[in-house]
């Protein structure tokens, strides 16, 4: 009787790859294997680690040594180091692309998206990365549809995950795909982590673009920041910039990537997030303090921009307890 080969998940070890993610994923898949066997299933996951050695890729760890390698999944892990130069990523990307041609699914986490992007396979496809890298990924690979609000984008043969710790989310997505939803939930419960479904926008901070070189727009940005964008009105912004409306709106979007209305909303919601995290003030009071007279409108906007209601946000991130 021929025994079917175990699904192999290969993790790339490149310069600066986060060791915690590499070993954490290895442990997560080991737990999933244990969970499926405890349920009487025969499924298991084989995990291997690979790094460049000369012009080739060498396996330096194998959880089930012996059988020939043919990874079903290849993962480019996150990194806490500065991004590698593109030329250093290309040998890894070529190896990933060759495996993809043989039927492998490719995955990335955080900065690993840049390695995956070097394959060229993300062109015209949706992808996510850490929100802090989203602008750079879009600039370097303008044909990728970058969506940094989402924590995991499963696009079939290509899966991308956002933040540094999103390896837990990616790992559970892969467990569900390879071993089923029951084993995935068992694994999540054992590790005390949330099942996939979180959104990155709940964690994303508003970091305004200030290095665009447009002095008139920068002056307005500083003014909005100083006032918390409370009561911000277009005529006052036009006067501050010394520009006529059409020119101002065009230059503001070019400099910031947003309309003045969207920019003001981001500042006000950022201030509301801080108040929810650090104070016990009620949601209604916070809404008024940041510039919204209608708490209902504030709640809808907060949900749209963060993916959570104000109450749910405070429950998850608050450090001062709940307000009314």
PDB file of C-alpha atoms in Angstrom:
ATOM      1  CA  UNK A   1       0.000   0.000   0.000  1.00  0.00           C
ATOM      2  CA  UNK A   2       1.430   3.365  -1.048  1.00  0.00           C
ATOM      3  CA  UNK A   3       1.447   6.025   1.651  1.00  0.00           C
ATOM      4  CA  UNK A   4       0.557   9.504   0.445  1.00  0.00           C
ATOM      5  CA  UNK A   5       3.325  12.051   1.083  1.00  0.00           C
ATOM      6  CA  UNK A   6       2.760  14.531   3.881  1.00  0.00           C
ATOM      7  CA  UNK A   7       1.940  18.074   2.781  1.00  0.00           C
ATOM      8  CA  UNK A   8       5.238  19.960   3.076  1.00  0.00           C
ATOM      9  CA  UNK A   9       5.414  23.582   4.182  1.00  0.00           C
ATOM     10  CA  UNK A  10       8.750  25.210   3.385  1.00  0.00           C
ATOM     11  CA  UNK A  11       9.849  28.360   5.236  1.00  0.00           C
ATOM     12  CA  UNK A  12      12.556  30.562   3.747  1.00  0.00           C
ATOM     13  CA  UNK A  13      15.470  31.700   5.888  1.00  0.00           C
ATOM     14  CA  UNK A  14      16.840  34.909   4.426  1.00  0.00           C
ATOM     15  CA  UNK A  15      19.055  37.552   6.027  1.00  0.00           C
ATOM     16  CA  UNK A  16      16.998  39.304   8.709  1.00  0.00           C
ATOM     17  CA  UNK A  17      14.117  36.808   8.670  1.00  0.00           C
ATOM     18  CA  UNK A  18      12.351  36.912  12.047  1.00  0.00           C
ATOM     19  CA  UNK A  19      13.363  33.807  13.980  1.00  0.00           C
ATOM     20  CA  UNK A  20      10.285  34.020  16.220  1.00  0.00           C
ATOM     21  CA  UNK A  21       7.992  33.702  13.198  1.00  0.00           C
ATOM     22  CA  UNK A  22       9.989  30.841  11.667  1.00  0.00           C
ATOM     23  CA  UNK A  23      10.011  28.803  14.872  1.00  0.00           C
ATOM     24  CA  UNK A  24       6.505  29.898  15.860  1.00  0.00           C
ATOM     25  CA  UNK A  25       5.079  28.634  12.580  1.00  0.00           C
ATOM     26  CA  UNK A  26       7.020  25.402  13.004  1.00  0.00           C
ATOM     27  CA  UNK A  27       5.504  24.932  16.464  1.00  0.00           C
ATOM     28  CA  UNK A  28       2.002  25.875  15.255  1.00  0.00           C
ATOM     29  CA  UNK A  29       2.128  23.229  12.531  1.00  0.00           C
ATOM     30  CA  UNK A  30       3.449  20.677  15.047  1.00  0.00           C
ATOM     31  CA  UNK A  31       0.484  21.421  17.312  1.00  0.00           C
ATOM     32  CA  UNK A  32      -1.907  21.041  14.369  1.00  0.00           C
ATOM     33  CA  UNK A  33      -0.349  17.658  13.555  1.00  0.00           C
ATOM     34  CA  UNK A  34      -0.807  16.572  17.165  1.00  0.00           C
ATOM     35  CA  UNK A  35      -4.424  17.770  17.171  1.00  0.00           C
ATOM     36  CA  UNK A  36      -5.355  15.843  14.039  1.00  0.00           C
ATOM     37  CA  UNK A  37      -3.709  12.678  15.353  1.00  0.00           C
ATOM     38  CA  UNK A  38      -5.492  12.993  18.711  1.00  0.00           C
ATOM     39  CA  UNK A  39      -8.750  13.045  16.762  1.00  0.00           C
ATOM     40  CA  UNK A  40      -7.761   9.791  15.099  1.00  0.00           C
ATOM     41  CA  UNK A  41      -6.824  11.351  11.783  1.00  0.00           C
ATOM     42  CA  UNK A  42      -3.801  10.336   9.809  1.00  0.00           C
ATOM     43  CA  UNK A  43      -3.029  13.830   8.585  1.00  0.00           C
ATOM     44  CA  UNK A  44       0.205  15.536   9.430  1.00  0.00           C
ATOM     45  CA  UNK A  45       2.251  18.465   8.211  1.00  0.00           C
ATOM     46  CA  UNK A  46       5.890  18.307   7.214  1.00  0.00           C
ATOM     47  CA  UNK A  47       7.838  21.522   7.875  1.00  0.00           C
ATOM     48  CA  UNK A  48      11.184  22.344   6.323  1.00  0.00           C
ATOM     49  CA  UNK A  49      13.481  25.369   6.530  1.00  0.00           C
ATOM     50  CA  UNK A  50      15.511  26.509   3.517  1.00  0.00           C
ATOM     51  CA  UNK A  51      18.309  29.000   3.038  1.00  0.00           C
ATOM     52  CA  UNK A  52      20.545  30.017   0.133  1.00  0.00           C
ATOM     53  CA  UNK A  53      23.897  28.270  -0.064  1.00  0.00           C
ATOM     54  CA  UNK A  54      25.819  29.505  -3.041  1.00  0.00           C
ATOM     55  CA  UNK A  55      23.582  29.333  -6.107  1.00  0.00           C
ATOM     56  CA  UNK A  56      21.272  26.708  -4.593  1.00  0.00           C
ATOM     57  CA  UNK A  57      18.736  26.436  -1.786  1.00  0.00           C
ATOM     58  CA  UNK A  58      19.617  24.027   1.016  1.00  0.00           C
ATOM     59  CA  UNK A  59      17.266  22.370   3.511  1.00  0.00           C
ATOM     60  CA  UNK A  60      18.594  23.008   7.023  1.00  0.00           C
ATOM     61  CA  UNK A  61      15.649  21.593   9.003  1.00  0.00           C
ATOM     62  CA  UNK A  62      13.097  18.906   8.244  1.00  0.00           C
ATOM     63  CA  UNK A  63      10.417  17.730  10.677  1.00  0.00           C
ATOM     64  CA  UNK A  64       9.929  14.500   8.698  1.00  0.00           C
ATOM     65  CA  UNK A  65      13.291  13.721   7.070  1.00  0.00           C
ATOM     66  CA  UNK A  66      13.721  11.011   4.499  1.00  0.00           C
ATOM     67  CA  UNK A  67      11.254  11.542   1.683  1.00  0.00           C
ATOM     68  CA  UNK A  68      12.003  13.667  -1.358  1.00  0.00           C
ATOM     69  CA  UNK A  69      11.067  17.321  -1.062  1.00  0.00           C
ATOM     70  CA  UNK A  70       8.208  18.845  -3.005  1.00  0.00           C
ATOM     71  CA  UNK A  71       6.770  21.694  -0.917  1.00  0.00           C
ATOM     72  CA  UNK A  72       3.053  22.336  -1.233  1.00  0.00           C
ATOM     73  CA  UNK A  73       3.459  25.731   0.479  1.00  0.00           C
ATOM     74  CA  UNK A  74       6.398  28.163   0.473  1.00  0.00           C
ATOM     75  CA  UNK A  75       6.417  30.975   3.046  1.00  0.00           C
ATOM     76  CA  UNK A  76       8.498  34.163   3.005  1.00  0.00           C
ATOM     77  CA  UNK A  77       8.490  35.146   6.713  1.00  0.00           C
ATOM     78  CA  UNK A  78       8.555  38.660   8.198  1.00  0.00           C
ATOM     79  CA  UNK A  79      11.669  40.635   9.037  1.00  0.00           C
ATOM     80  CA  UNK A  80      12.523  43.191  11.695  1.00  0.00           C
ATOM     81  CA  UNK A  81      15.695  44.212   9.838  1.00  0.00           C
ATOM     82  CA  UNK A  82      15.917  46.805   7.046  1.00  0.00           C
ATOM     83  CA  UNK A  83      14.597  45.493   3.739  1.00  0.00           C
ATOM     84  CA  UNK A  84      17.051  43.476   1.703  1.00  0.00           C
ATOM     85  CA  UNK A  85      18.146  44.992  -1.616  1.00  0.00           C
ATOM     86  CA  UNK A  86      16.092  43.724  -4.535  1.00  0.00           C
ATOM     87  CA  UNK A  87      19.071  41.849  -5.975  1.00  0.00           C
ATOM     88  CA  UNK A  88      19.379  39.831  -2.762  1.00  0.00           C
ATOM     89  CA  UNK A  89      15.690  38.873  -2.934  1.00  0.00           C
ATOM     90  CA  UNK A  90      15.746  37.672  -6.546  1.00  0.00           C
ATOM     91  CA  UNK A  91      17.370  34.237  -5.997  1.00  0.00           C
ATOM     92  CA  UNK A  92      14.732  33.493  -3.345  1.00  0.00           C
ATOM     93  CA  UNK A  93      12.012  34.789  -5.653  1.00  0.00           C
ATOM     94  CA  UNK A  94      13.229  32.592  -8.530  1.00  0.00           C
ATOM     95  CA  UNK A  95      13.083  29.535  -6.293  1.00  0.00           C
ATOM     96  CA  UNK A  96       9.557  30.448  -5.198  1.00  0.00           C
ATOM     97  CA  UNK A  97       8.458  31.034  -8.795  1.00  0.00           C
ATOM     98  CA  UNK A  98       9.871  27.657  -9.887  1.00  0.00           C
ATOM     99  CA  UNK A  99       7.998  25.916  -7.057  1.00  0.00           C
ATOM    100  CA  UNK A 100       4.832  27.778  -8.065  1.00  0.00           C
ATOM    101  CA  UNK A 101       5.193  26.375 -11.581  1.00  0.00           C
ATOM    102  CA  UNK A 102       5.198  22.913  -9.982  1.00  0.00           C
ATOM    103  CA  UNK A 103       1.930  23.658  -8.184  1.00  0.00           C
ATOM    104  CA  UNK A 104       3.082  25.144  -4.859  1.00  0.00           C
ATOM    105  CA  UNK A 105       1.103  27.861  -3.100  1.00  0.00           C
ATOM    106  CA  UNK A 106       3.242  30.891  -2.200  1.00  0.00           C
ATOM    107  CA  UNK A 107       2.729  32.910   0.987  1.00  0.00           C
ATOM    108  CA  UNK A 108       4.307  35.931   2.635  1.00  0.00           C
ATOM    109  CA  UNK A 109       4.126  37.730   5.958  1.00  0.00           C
ATOM    110  CA  UNK A 110       4.824  41.433   6.501  1.00  0.00           C
ATOM    111  CA  UNK A 111       8.088  42.392   4.715  1.00  0.00           C
ATOM    112  CA  UNK A 112       8.136  38.947   3.118  1.00  0.00           C
ATOM    113  CA  UNK A 113       5.696  40.432   0.601  1.00  0.00           C
ATOM    114  CA  UNK A 114       8.651  42.111  -1.110  1.00  0.00           C
ATOM    115  CA  UNK A 115      10.261  38.719  -1.752  1.00  0.00           C
ATOM    116  CA  UNK A 116       6.986  37.374  -3.103  1.00  0.00           C
ATOM    117  CA  UNK A 117       6.504  40.487  -5.221  1.00  0.00           C
ATOM    118  CA  UNK A 118       9.900  39.913  -6.858  1.00  0.00           C
ATOM    119  CA  UNK A 119       8.466  36.749  -8.448  1.00  0.00           C
ATOM    120  CA  UNK A 120       6.210  38.944 -10.589  1.00  0.00           C
ATOM    121  CA  UNK A 121       3.255  36.728  -9.700  1.00  0.00           C
ATOM    122  CA  UNK A 122       1.467  39.417  -7.666  1.00  0.00           C
ATOM    123  CA  UNK A 123       1.080  41.698 -10.684  1.00  0.00           C
ATOM    124  CA  UNK A 124      -2.568  42.646 -11.002  1.00  0.00           C
ATOM    125  CA  UNK A 125      -3.409  40.681  -7.855  1.00  0.00           C
ATOM    126  CA  UNK A 126      -4.506  41.829  -4.368  1.00  0.00           C
ATOM    127  CA  UNK A 127      -1.926  41.650  -1.584  1.00  0.00           C
ATOM    128  CA  UNK A 128      -1.315  42.919   1.913  1.00  0.00           C
ATOM    129  CA  UNK A 129       1.738  43.713   4.004  1.00  0.00           C
ATOM    130  CA  UNK A 130       2.397  45.586   7.236  1.00  0.00           C
ATOM    131  CA  UNK A 131       0.652  48.967   7.041  1.00  0.00           C
ATOM    132  CA  UNK A 132       4.023  50.652   7.529  1.00  0.00           C
ATOM    133  CA  UNK A 133       5.342  49.027   4.333  1.00  0.00           C
ATOM    134  CA  UNK A 134       2.222  49.496   2.204  1.00  0.00           C
ATOM    135  CA  UNK A 135       3.316  52.751   0.567  1.00  0.00           C
ATOM    136  CA  UNK A 136       6.762  51.408  -0.279  1.00  0.00           C
ATOM    137  CA  UNK A 137       5.337  48.171  -1.692  1.00  0.00           C
ATOM    138  CA  UNK A 138       2.924  50.164  -3.880  1.00  0.00           C
ATOM    139  CA  UNK A 139       5.703  52.466  -5.058  1.00  0.00           C
ATOM    140  CA  UNK A 140       8.091  49.636  -5.878  1.00  0.00           C
ATOM    141  CA  UNK A 141       5.425  47.404  -7.446  1.00  0.00           C
ATOM    142  CA  UNK A 142       2.653  49.714  -8.745  1.00  0.00           C
ATOM    143  CA  UNK A 143       0.857  46.857 -10.520  1.00  0.00           C
ATOM    144  CA  UNK A 144       0.022  45.141  -7.192  1.00  0.00           C
ATOM    145  CA  UNK A 145      -3.356  45.985  -5.643  1.00  0.00           C
ATOM    146  CA  UNK A 146      -2.090  46.642  -2.112  1.00  0.00           C
ATOM    147  CA  UNK A 147      -4.763  46.544   0.609  1.00  0.00           C
ATOM    148  CA  UNK A 148      -3.135  47.202   3.986  1.00  0.00           C
ATOM    149  CA  UNK A 149      -6.497  47.225   5.812  1.00  0.00           C
ATOM    150  CA  UNK A 150      -6.710  43.441   5.565  1.00  0.00           C
ATOM    151  CA  UNK A 151      -4.603  41.140   7.714  1.00  0.00           C
ATOM    152  CA  UNK A 152      -4.721  38.113   5.400  1.00  0.00           C
ATOM    153  CA  UNK A 153      -5.576  37.954   1.713  1.00  0.00           C
ATOM    154  CA  UNK A 154      -6.083  34.392   0.511  1.00  0.00           C
ATOM    155  CA  UNK A 155      -6.048  34.577  -3.278  1.00  0.00           C
ATOM    156  CA  UNK A 156      -5.807  30.855  -3.886  1.00  0.00           C
ATOM    157  CA  UNK A 157      -2.268  30.159  -5.053  1.00  0.00           C
ATOM    158  CA  UNK A 158      -0.924  33.340  -3.421  1.00  0.00           C
ATOM    159  CA  UNK A 159      -1.558  34.237   0.236  1.00  0.00           C
ATOM    160  CA  UNK A 160      -0.263  37.401   1.900  1.00  0.00           C
ATOM    161  CA  UNK A 161      -0.421  38.371   5.575  1.00  0.00           C
ATOM    162  CA  UNK A 162       0.082  41.819   7.064  1.00  0.00           C
ATOM    163  CA  UNK A 163       1.737  42.525  10.410  1.00  0.00           C
ATOM    164  CA  UNK A 164       4.796  40.975  12.005  1.00  0.00           C
ATOM    165  CA  UNK A 165       2.647  38.752  14.239  1.00  0.00           C
ATOM    166  CA  UNK A 166       0.280  37.812  11.418  1.00  0.00           C
ATOM    167  CA  UNK A 167       2.185  34.543  11.127  1.00  0.00           C
ATOM    168  CA  UNK A 168      -0.379  33.138  13.571  1.00  0.00           C
ATOM    169  CA  UNK A 169      -3.212  34.095  11.212  1.00  0.00           C
ATOM    170  CA  UNK A 170      -1.432  32.741   8.141  1.00  0.00           C
ATOM    171  CA  UNK A 171      -0.528  29.535   9.953  1.00  0.00           C
ATOM    172  CA  UNK A 172      -4.148  28.897  10.919  1.00  0.00           C
ATOM    173  CA  UNK A 173      -5.342  29.654   7.378  1.00  0.00           C
ATOM    174  CA  UNK A 174      -2.930  27.002   6.093  1.00  0.00           C
ATOM    175  CA  UNK A 175      -3.966  24.500   8.786  1.00  0.00           C
ATOM    176  CA  UNK A 176      -7.600  24.970   7.806  1.00  0.00           C
ATOM    177  CA  UNK A 177      -6.737  24.458   4.148  1.00  0.00           C
ATOM    178  CA  UNK A 178      -4.624  21.340   4.708  1.00  0.00           C
ATOM    179  CA  UNK A 179      -6.236  19.701   7.743  1.00  0.00           C
ATOM    180  CA  UNK A 180      -9.722  21.213   7.931  1.00  0.00           C
ATOM    181  CA  UNK A 181     -11.587  23.751  10.077  1.00  0.00           C
ATOM    182  CA  UNK A 182     -11.968  21.513  13.136  1.00  0.00           C
ATOM    183  CA  UNK A 183      -8.224  21.010  13.502  1.00  0.00           C
ATOM    184  CA  UNK A 184      -7.668  24.717  12.862  1.00  0.00           C
ATOM    185  CA  UNK A 185     -10.001  25.664  15.714  1.00  0.00           C
ATOM    186  CA  UNK A 186      -8.443  23.052  18.006  1.00  0.00           C
ATOM    187  CA  UNK A 187      -5.020  24.529  17.238  1.00  0.00           C
ATOM    188  CA  UNK A 188      -6.200  28.097  17.866  1.00  0.00           C
ATOM    189  CA  UNK A 189      -7.758  27.117  21.207  1.00  0.00           C
ATOM    190  CA  UNK A 190      -4.641  25.288  22.325  1.00  0.00           C
ATOM    191  CA  UNK A 191      -2.397  28.242  21.446  1.00  0.00           C
ATOM    192  CA  UNK A 192      -4.884  30.820  22.826  1.00  0.00           C
ATOM    193  CA  UNK A 193      -4.882  32.839  19.611  1.00  0.00           C
ATOM    194  CA  UNK A 194      -7.808  34.216  17.646  1.00  0.00           C
ATOM    195  CA  UNK A 195      -8.923  32.284  14.567  1.00  0.00           C
ATOM    196  CA  UNK A 196      -8.406  34.108  11.241  1.00  0.00           C
ATOM    197  CA  UNK A 197     -10.754  37.030  10.688  1.00  0.00           C
ATOM    198  CA  UNK A 198      -9.022  40.027  12.288  1.00  0.00           C
ATOM    199  CA  UNK A 199      -8.454  43.192  10.280  1.00  0.00           C
ATOM    200  CA  UNK A 200      -5.213  45.121  10.155  1.00  0.00           C
ATOM    201  CA  UNK A 201      -6.989  48.475  10.065  1.00  0.00           C
ATOM    202  CA  UNK A 202      -7.901  48.005  13.744  1.00  0.00           C
ATOM    203  CA  UNK A 203      -4.177  48.319  14.544  1.00  0.00           C
ATOM    204  CA  UNK A 204      -3.135  50.786  11.864  1.00  0.00           C
ATOM    205  CA  UNK A 205      -1.909  54.183  13.039  1.00  0.00           C
ATOM    206  CA  UNK A 206      -2.411  57.355  11.024  1.00  0.00           C
ATOM    207  CA  UNK A 207       1.006  58.545   9.870  1.00  0.00           C
ATOM    208  CA  UNK A 208       0.605  61.660   7.691  1.00  0.00           C
ATOM    209  CA  UNK A 209       2.878  62.222   4.721  1.00  0.00           C
ATOM    210  CA  UNK A 210       5.008  65.271   5.488  1.00  0.00           C
ATOM    211  CA  UNK A 211       7.963  64.791   3.137  1.00  0.00           C
ATOM    212  CA  UNK A 212       6.225  65.811  -0.085  1.00  0.00           C
ATOM    213  CA  UNK A 213       7.915  69.212  -0.387  1.00  0.00           C
ATOM    214  CA  UNK A 214       4.757  71.319  -0.884  1.00  0.00           C
ATOM    215  CA  UNK A 215       5.192  74.107   1.693  1.00  0.00           C
ATOM    216  CA  UNK A 216       1.658  75.473   1.318  1.00  0.00           C
ATOM    217  CA  UNK A 217       0.035  72.094   1.950  1.00  0.00           C
ATOM    218  CA  UNK A 218       2.442  71.332   4.780  1.00  0.00           C
ATOM    219  CA  UNK A 219       1.370  74.542   6.493  1.00  0.00           C
ATOM    220  CA  UNK A 220      -2.250  73.398   6.360  1.00  0.00           C
ATOM    221  CA  UNK A 221      -1.314  69.939   7.652  1.00  0.00           C
ATOM    222  CA  UNK A 222       0.447  71.434  10.651  1.00  0.00           C
ATOM    223  CA  UNK A 223      -2.592  73.606  11.328  1.00  0.00           C
ATOM    224  CA  UNK A 224      -4.942  70.619  11.201  1.00  0.00           C
ATOM    225  CA  UNK A 225      -2.701  68.645  13.528  1.00  0.00           C
ATOM    226  CA  UNK A 226      -2.505  71.516  16.023  1.00  0.00           C
ATOM    227  CA  UNK A 227      -6.288  71.880  16.214  1.00  0.00           C
ATOM    228  CA  UNK A 228      -7.116  68.167  15.960  1.00  0.00           C
ATOM    229  CA  UNK A 229      -8.987  69.101  12.755  1.00  0.00           C
ATOM    230  CA  UNK A 230     -11.888  70.225  14.962  1.00  0.00           C
ATOM    231  CA  UNK A 231     -14.018  72.729  13.086  1.00  0.00           C
ATOM    232  CA  UNK A 232     -11.781  72.501  10.030  1.00  0.00           C
ATOM    233  CA  UNK A 233     -13.382  74.368   7.148  1.00  0.00           C
ATOM    234  CA  UNK A 234     -12.265  74.602   3.555  1.00  0.00           C
ATOM    235  CA  UNK A 235     -12.242  78.453   3.395  1.00  0.00           C
ATOM    236  CA  UNK A 236      -9.840  78.599   6.360  1.00  0.00           C
ATOM    237  CA  UNK A 237      -7.556  76.049   4.726  1.00  0.00           C
ATOM    238  CA  UNK A 238      -7.569  77.981   1.454  1.00  0.00           C
ATOM    239  CA  UNK A 239      -6.612  81.152   3.299  1.00  0.00           C
ATOM    240  CA  UNK A 240      -3.853  79.389   5.194  1.00  0.00           C
ATOM    241  CA  UNK A 241      -2.428  77.874   2.003  1.00  0.00           C
ATOM    242  CA  UNK A 242      -2.893  81.028  -0.046  1.00  0.00           C
ATOM    243  CA  UNK A 243      -4.342  79.012  -2.917  1.00  0.00           C
ATOM    244  CA  UNK A 244      -7.562  78.998  -4.875  1.00  0.00           C
ATOM    245  CA  UNK A 245      -9.881  76.044  -4.289  1.00  0.00           C
ATOM    246  CA  UNK A 246      -9.239  73.927  -7.364  1.00  0.00           C
ATOM    247  CA  UNK A 247      -5.460  74.233  -7.078  1.00  0.00           C
ATOM    248  CA  UNK A 248      -5.546  73.549  -3.344  1.00  0.00           C
ATOM    249  CA  UNK A 249      -7.651  70.398  -3.669  1.00  0.00           C
ATOM    250  CA  UNK A 250      -5.430  69.036  -6.440  1.00  0.00           C
ATOM    251  CA  UNK A 251      -2.210  69.761  -4.570  1.00  0.00           C
ATOM    252  CA  UNK A 252      -3.575  68.473  -1.250  1.00  0.00           C
ATOM    253  CA  UNK A 253      -4.488  65.088  -2.734  1.00  0.00           C
ATOM    254  CA  UNK A 254      -1.183  64.851  -4.571  1.00  0.00           C
ATOM    255  CA  UNK A 255       0.768  65.628  -1.375  1.00  0.00           C
ATOM    256  CA  UNK A 256      -1.206  63.558   1.142  1.00  0.00           C
ATOM    257  CA  UNK A 257      -3.022  60.922  -0.911  1.00  0.00           C
ATOM    258  CA  UNK A 258      -6.347  62.102   0.575  1.00  0.00           C
ATOM    259  CA  UNK A 259      -8.952  64.811   0.278  1.00  0.00           C
ATOM    260  CA  UNK A 260      -8.977  67.437   3.060  1.00  0.00           C
ATOM    261  CA  UNK A 261     -12.165  65.843   4.428  1.00  0.00           C
ATOM    262  CA  UNK A 262     -10.579  62.384   4.580  1.00  0.00           C
ATOM    263  CA  UNK A 263      -7.439  63.829   6.163  1.00  0.00           C
ATOM    264  CA  UNK A 264      -9.445  65.582   8.871  1.00  0.00           C
ATOM    265  CA  UNK A 265     -11.371  62.396   9.571  1.00  0.00           C
ATOM    266  CA  UNK A 266      -8.122  60.477  10.041  1.00  0.00           C
ATOM    267  CA  UNK A 267      -6.834  63.030  12.571  1.00  0.00           C
ATOM    268  CA  UNK A 268     -10.091  63.080  14.531  1.00  0.00           C
ATOM    269  CA  UNK A 269     -10.413  59.293  14.609  1.00  0.00           C
ATOM    270  CA  UNK A 270      -6.755  58.958  15.669  1.00  0.00           C
ATOM    271  CA  UNK A 271      -7.479  61.291  18.596  1.00  0.00           C
ATOM    272  CA  UNK A 272     -10.624  59.327  19.422  1.00  0.00           C
ATOM    273  CA  UNK A 273      -8.650  56.094  19.453  1.00  0.00           C
ATOM    274  CA  UNK A 274      -6.186  57.578  21.931  1.00  0.00           C
ATOM    275  CA  UNK A 275      -9.038  58.740  24.169  1.00  0.00           C
ATOM    276  CA  UNK A 276     -10.676  55.311  24.069  1.00  0.00           C
ATOM    277  CA  UNK A 277      -7.367  53.668  24.948  1.00  0.00           C
ATOM    278  CA  UNK A 278      -6.298  55.995  27.747  1.00  0.00           C
ATOM    279  CA  UNK A 279      -9.406  57.535  29.357  1.00  0.00           C
ATOM    280  CA  UNK A 280     -12.749  56.515  30.846  1.00  0.00           C
ATOM    281  CA  UNK A 281     -14.701  59.213  29.017  1.00  0.00           C
ATOM    282  CA  UNK A 282     -17.932  58.060  27.396  1.00  0.00           C
ATOM    283  CA  UNK A 283     -18.082  57.480  23.660  1.00  0.00           C
ATOM    284  CA  UNK A 284     -20.505  60.402  23.318  1.00  0.00           C
ATOM    285  CA  UNK A 285     -18.139  62.749  25.147  1.00  0.00           C
ATOM    286  CA  UNK A 286     -15.171  61.592  23.076  1.00  0.00           C
ATOM    287  CA  UNK A 287     -17.151  62.110  19.874  1.00  0.00           C
ATOM    288  CA  UNK A 288     -17.925  65.691  20.910  1.00  0.00           C
ATOM    289  CA  UNK A 289     -14.342  66.365  22.015  1.00  0.00           C
ATOM    290  CA  UNK A 290     -12.874  65.320  18.666  1.00  0.00           C
ATOM    291  CA  UNK A 291     -15.383  67.333  16.670  1.00  0.00           C
ATOM    292  CA  UNK A 292     -18.538  65.296  16.114  1.00  0.00           C
ATOM    293  CA  UNK A 293     -21.857  66.572  17.476  1.00  0.00           C
ATOM    294  CA  UNK A 294     -23.705  63.457  16.281  1.00  0.00           C
ATOM    295  CA  UNK A 295     -22.449  60.367  18.196  1.00  0.00           C
ATOM    296  CA  UNK A 296     -24.216  58.088  15.725  1.00  0.00           C
ATOM    297  CA  UNK A 297     -22.312  59.567  12.769  1.00  0.00           C
ATOM    298  CA  UNK A 298     -19.089  59.287  14.776  1.00  0.00           C
ATOM    299  CA  UNK A 299     -19.722  55.603  15.524  1.00  0.00           C
ATOM    300  CA  UNK A 300     -20.371  54.831  11.840  1.00  0.00           C
ATOM    301  CA  UNK A 301     -17.199  56.616  10.737  1.00  0.00           C
ATOM    302  CA  UNK A 302     -15.135  54.968  13.488  1.00  0.00           C
ATOM    303  CA  UNK A 303     -16.375  51.542  12.404  1.00  0.00           C
ATOM    304  CA  UNK A 304     -15.615  52.273   8.749  1.00  0.00           C
ATOM    305  CA  UNK A 305     -12.059  53.438   9.422  1.00  0.00           C
ATOM    306  CA  UNK A 306     -11.028  50.953  12.127  1.00  0.00           C
ATOM    307  CA  UNK A 307     -13.220  47.904  11.521  1.00  0.00           C
ATOM    308  CA  UNK A 308     -14.458  48.038  15.143  1.00  0.00           C
ATOM    309  CA  UNK A 309     -17.145  49.943  17.001  1.00  0.00           C
ATOM    310  CA  UNK A 310     -15.803  52.418  19.603  1.00  0.00           C
ATOM    311  CA  UNK A 311     -16.946  50.077  22.387  1.00  0.00           C
ATOM    312  CA  UNK A 312     -15.262  47.043  20.831  1.00  0.00           C
ATOM    313  CA  UNK A 313     -12.105  49.089  20.235  1.00  0.00           C
ATOM    314  CA  UNK A 314     -11.979  50.152  23.885  1.00  0.00           C
ATOM    315  CA  UNK A 315     -12.556  46.571  25.026  1.00  0.00           C
ATOM    316  CA  UNK A 316      -9.631  45.344  22.929  1.00  0.00           C
ATOM    317  CA  UNK A 317      -7.134  48.195  23.383  1.00  0.00           C
ATOM    318  CA  UNK A 318      -8.292  50.216  26.389  1.00  0.00           C
ATOM    319  CA  UNK A 319      -5.949  50.569  29.359  1.00  0.00           C
ATOM    320  CA  UNK A 320      -8.162  52.682  31.637  1.00  0.00           C
ATOM    321  CA  UNK A 321     -11.319  50.581  31.827  1.00  0.00           C
ATOM    322  CA  UNK A 322     -14.674  51.257  30.231  1.00  0.00           C
ATOM    323  CA  UNK A 323     -16.673  54.442  30.158  1.00  0.00           C
ATOM    324  CA  UNK A 324     -20.438  54.626  29.886  1.00  0.00           C
TER     325      UNK A 324
END
